[in-house]
Coordinates of C-alpha atoms in Angstrom, one line a residue:
X1 CA -0.1 0.0 0.2
X2 CA 1.1 3.7 -1.0
X3 CA 2.2 5.4 2.3
X4 CA 0.6 8.9 2.9
X5 CA 2.8 11.6 1.8
X6 CA 3.0 14.6 3.7
X7 CA 4.7 18.0 3.1
X8 CA 5.8 19.9 6.3
X9 CA 5.6 23.5 6.6
X10 CA 7.1 25.5 9.0
X11 CA 9.8 28.5 9.2
X12 CA 11.9 26.8 12.0
X13 CA 14.3 24.3 10.9
X14 CA 14.4 22.3 14.4
X15 CA 10.9 21.8 14.3
X16 CA 10.5 20.5 10.9
X17 CA 13.6 18.1 11.5
X18 CA 11.8 16.5 14.5
X19 CA 8.7 16.3 13.2
X20 CA 10.0 15.0 10.2
X21 CA 12.2 11.9 12.7
X22 CA 8.6 11.4 14.6
X23 CA 6.7 10.7 11.2
X24 CA 9.4 8.5 10.1
X25 CA 8.5 6.4 12.4
X26 CA 5.5 5.2 10.9
X27 CA 5.7 2.9 7.9
X28 CA 2.5 4.3 6.7
X29 CA 3.7 7.9 6.5
X30 CA 6.3 9.5 4.4
X31 CA 7.4 13.1 4.2
X32 CA 8.2 14.0 0.7
X33 CA 9.1 17.7 1.1
X34 CA 9.6 20.7 3.6
X35 CA 8.8 24.4 3.0
X36 CA 10.1 27.2 4.8
X37 CA 7.3 29.7 3.9
X38 CA 3.6 29.7 2.5
X39 CA 5.3 30.5 -1.1
X40 CA 7.2 27.4 -0.8
X41 CA 4.6 25.5 0.1
X42 CA 2.1 26.8 -2.4
X43 CA 4.9 25.7 -5.2
X44 CA 6.0 22.2 -3.4
X45 CA 2.0 21.1 -3.4
X46 CA 1.3 22.0 -6.8
X47 CA 4.6 20.3 -8.0
X48 CA 4.5 17.2 -5.5
X49 CA 0.7 16.9 -4.6
X50 CA 1.1 15.5 -1.1
X51 CA -1.7 13.8 0.6
X52 CA -1.6 15.8 3.4
X53 CA 0.2 19.7 4.2
X54 CA 0.7 20.1 8.1
X55 CA 1.3 23.8 8.1
X56 CA 2.4 26.4 11.0
X57 CA 0.3 29.8 11.2
X58 CA 3.1 32.0 11.5
X59 CA 6.0 31.9 9.6
X60 CA 7.8 35.5 9.9
X61 CA 7.9 37.6 7.0
X62 CA 5.7 36.9 3.5
X63 CA 2.5 34.8 3.4
X64 CA 1.1 33.4 6.5
X65 CA -0.4 30.3 7.2
X66 CA -4.1 31.0 6.8
X67 CA -3.8 32.5 3.5
X68 CA -1.6 30.0 2.5
X69 CA -4.1 27.5 3.2
X70 CA -6.8 29.8 1.4
X71 CA -4.5 29.5 -1.7
X72 CA -3.9 26.2 -1.4
X73 CA -7.7 25.3 -1.3
X74 CA -8.2 27.3 -4.1
X75 CA -5.4 25.3 -6.0
X76 CA -7.1 21.8 -5.0
X77 CA -10.4 22.0 -3.0
X78 CA -9.7 18.6 -2.0
X79 CA -6.3 19.3 -0.6
X80 CA -6.2 17.9 3.2
X81 CA -4.3 20.7 5.4
X82 CA -3.7 20.4 8.6
X83 CA -2.5 23.5 11.2
X84 CA 0.1 22.4 13.3
X85 CA 0.9 25.7 15.8
X86 CA 1.8 27.2 19.3
X87 CA -1.4 29.3 18.8
X88 CA -4.6 28.2 20.6
X89 CA -7.1 31.3 20.8
X90 CA -10.9 30.7 19.7
X91 CA -10.0 33.1 16.8
X92 CA -7.2 31.3 15.2
X93 CA -8.5 27.9 15.4
X94 CA -11.8 29.6 13.7
X95 CA -9.6 31.4 10.8
X96 CA -7.9 28.4 10.2
X97 CA -10.9 26.3 9.8
X98 CA -12.8 28.8 7.8
X99 CA -9.8 28.8 5.6
X100 CA -10.2 25.2 5.0
X101 CA -8.0 23.2 7.4
X102 CA -8.8 20.1 8.0
X103 CA -7.8 19.5 11.7
X104 CA -6.3 21.9 14.5
X105 CA -3.1 20.3 16.4
X106 CA -0.8 22.0 19.0
X107 CA 2.7 21.5 19.1
X108 CA 2.3 19.6 22.6
X109 CA 0.0 17.3 20.7
X110 CA 1.1 13.5 21.6
X111 CA 2.9 11.6 18.7
X112 CA -0.2 9.4 18.5
X113 CA -2.3 12.3 17.9
X114 CA -0.6 13.8 15.0
X115 CA -0.6 10.2 13.7
X116 CA -3.8 10.0 14.1
X117 CA -5.1 13.3 12.7
X118 CA -2.5 12.5 9.5
X119 CA -4.5 9.4 8.7
X120 CA -7.9 11.1 9.5
X121 CA -7.1 14.0 7.3
X122 CA -6.7 11.6 4.1
X123 CA -9.9 9.9 5.2
X124 CA -11.8 13.6 5.4
X125 CA -11.8 13.5 9.4
X126 CA -11.5 16.5 11.1
X127 CA -9.5 16.3 14.1
X128 CA -8.4 18.7 17.1
X129 CA -6.0 18.5 19.6
X130 CA -7.3 17.4 23.3
X131 CA -7.0 21.1 24.9
X132 CA -9.0 23.1 22.1
X133 CA -11.7 19.8 22.0
X134 CA -11.9 20.2 26.0
X135 CA -12.3 23.9 25.8
X136 CA -15.1 23.5 23.3
X137 CA -17.0 21.0 24.9
X138 CA -17.0 23.4 28.3
X139 CA -18.0 26.2 25.9
X140 CA -21.1 24.3 24.5
X141 CA -22.3 22.9 28.1
X142 CA -23.8 26.6 28.6
X143 CA -27.0 26.2 29.5
X144 CA -28.5 28.9 26.9
X145 CA -26.4 27.2 23.9
X146 CA -28.9 26.5 21.3
X147 CA -28.0 22.8 20.8
X148 CA -29.5 20.1 23.0
X149 CA -27.4 18.6 25.4
X150 CA -27.1 15.3 23.5
X151 CA -26.0 17.5 19.9
X152 CA -23.3 19.4 22.4
X153 CA -21.8 16.5 23.2
X154 CA -21.7 15.0 20.0
X155 CA -20.8 18.1 18.6
X156 CA -17.8 17.8 21.0
X157 CA -17.0 14.4 19.8
X158 CA -16.3 15.6 16.2
X159 CA -13.3 17.0 17.4
X160 CA -11.7 13.8 17.8
X161 CA -12.2 12.7 14.1
X162 CA -14.8 9.6 14.9
X163 CA -16.8 8.0 12.5
X164 CA -20.5 8.0 12.3
X165 CA -20.5 4.4 13.2
X166 CA -17.7 5.3 16.2
X167 CA -19.6 8.1 17.3
X168 CA -22.7 5.9 17.6
X169 CA -20.8 3.4 19.7
X170 CA -19.6 6.0 22.2
X171 CA -23.2 7.4 22.8
X172 CA -24.6 4.2 22.5
X173 CA -26.8 5.3 19.7
X174 CA -27.2 3.9 16.1
X175 CA -25.7 5.4 13.1
X176 CA -29.1 6.5 11.8
X177 CA -29.5 8.6 15.1
X178 CA -26.1 9.9 14.9
X179 CA -27.0 11.4 11.6
X180 CA -30.4 12.5 12.8
X181 CA -28.6 14.5 15.3
X182 CA -25.5 15.8 12.7
X183 CA -28.4 17.2 10.6
X184 CA -29.8 19.0 13.4
X185 CA -26.7 20.7 14.5
X186 CA -26.0 21.6 10.5
X187 CA -29.5 23.2 10.3
X188 CA -29.4 25.2 13.8
X189 CA -25.8 26.4 13.2
X190 CA -26.4 27.2 9.3
X191 CA -23.3 24.9 7.7
X192 CA -23.2 21.8 5.8
X193 CA -19.8 20.2 6.9
X194 CA -18.4 19.3 10.5
X195 CA -15.5 21.2 10.3
X196 CA -17.6 24.0 9.6
X197 CA -20.0 23.5 12.3
X198 CA -17.2 23.3 15.0
X199 CA -15.8 26.6 14.1
X200 CA -19.4 28.2 14.3
X201 CA -19.7 26.6 17.7
X202 CA -16.6 28.9 18.7
X203 CA -17.5 31.8 16.7
X204 CA -21.1 32.0 18.5
X205 CA -19.3 31.5 21.8
X206 CA -16.8 34.4 21.3
X207 CA -19.5 36.7 20.5
X208 CA -21.3 36.2 24.0

């Protein structure tokens, strides 16, 4: 089976080297190139068509990660991009997801989280670091939230990148019920995708 190809984008060589070495321990993941800027990321992605682009948000002078994600998605709307950063504010998360990021990982994420996020991105799953997911869950538990408690719980689990079947197993409900809850969540938040639902929930909480 062909390994998952990855492009690393970070202006710090040490970070790229460390992440490359970490990913090199996984037989199904291959780092095919590295970039130190958004501009280089665009060129290399067009040239190599990696399965996943792992992108920092802040990269010094020139194009930042958010703009690079937007342009990558314009080049190829199906390109999987994972944010890998130290920035964990609600505003940064929303901007990244709105730009088209599939997931949002903090640089202190456990290796298993990083591996799972890359594998999940290829399958179209959205994954966020545990601290980000935990904060989102606490926000959604507010009593005046527009979602029902079950819908809020389901939305919080979406950050783990679970499939409908896995969501059903976790909540002890059928896949059909999961799909019904998701449809209600999307309708209430006015979105069409899981990543957009998460981003919208965070944005609404920030406006309170």
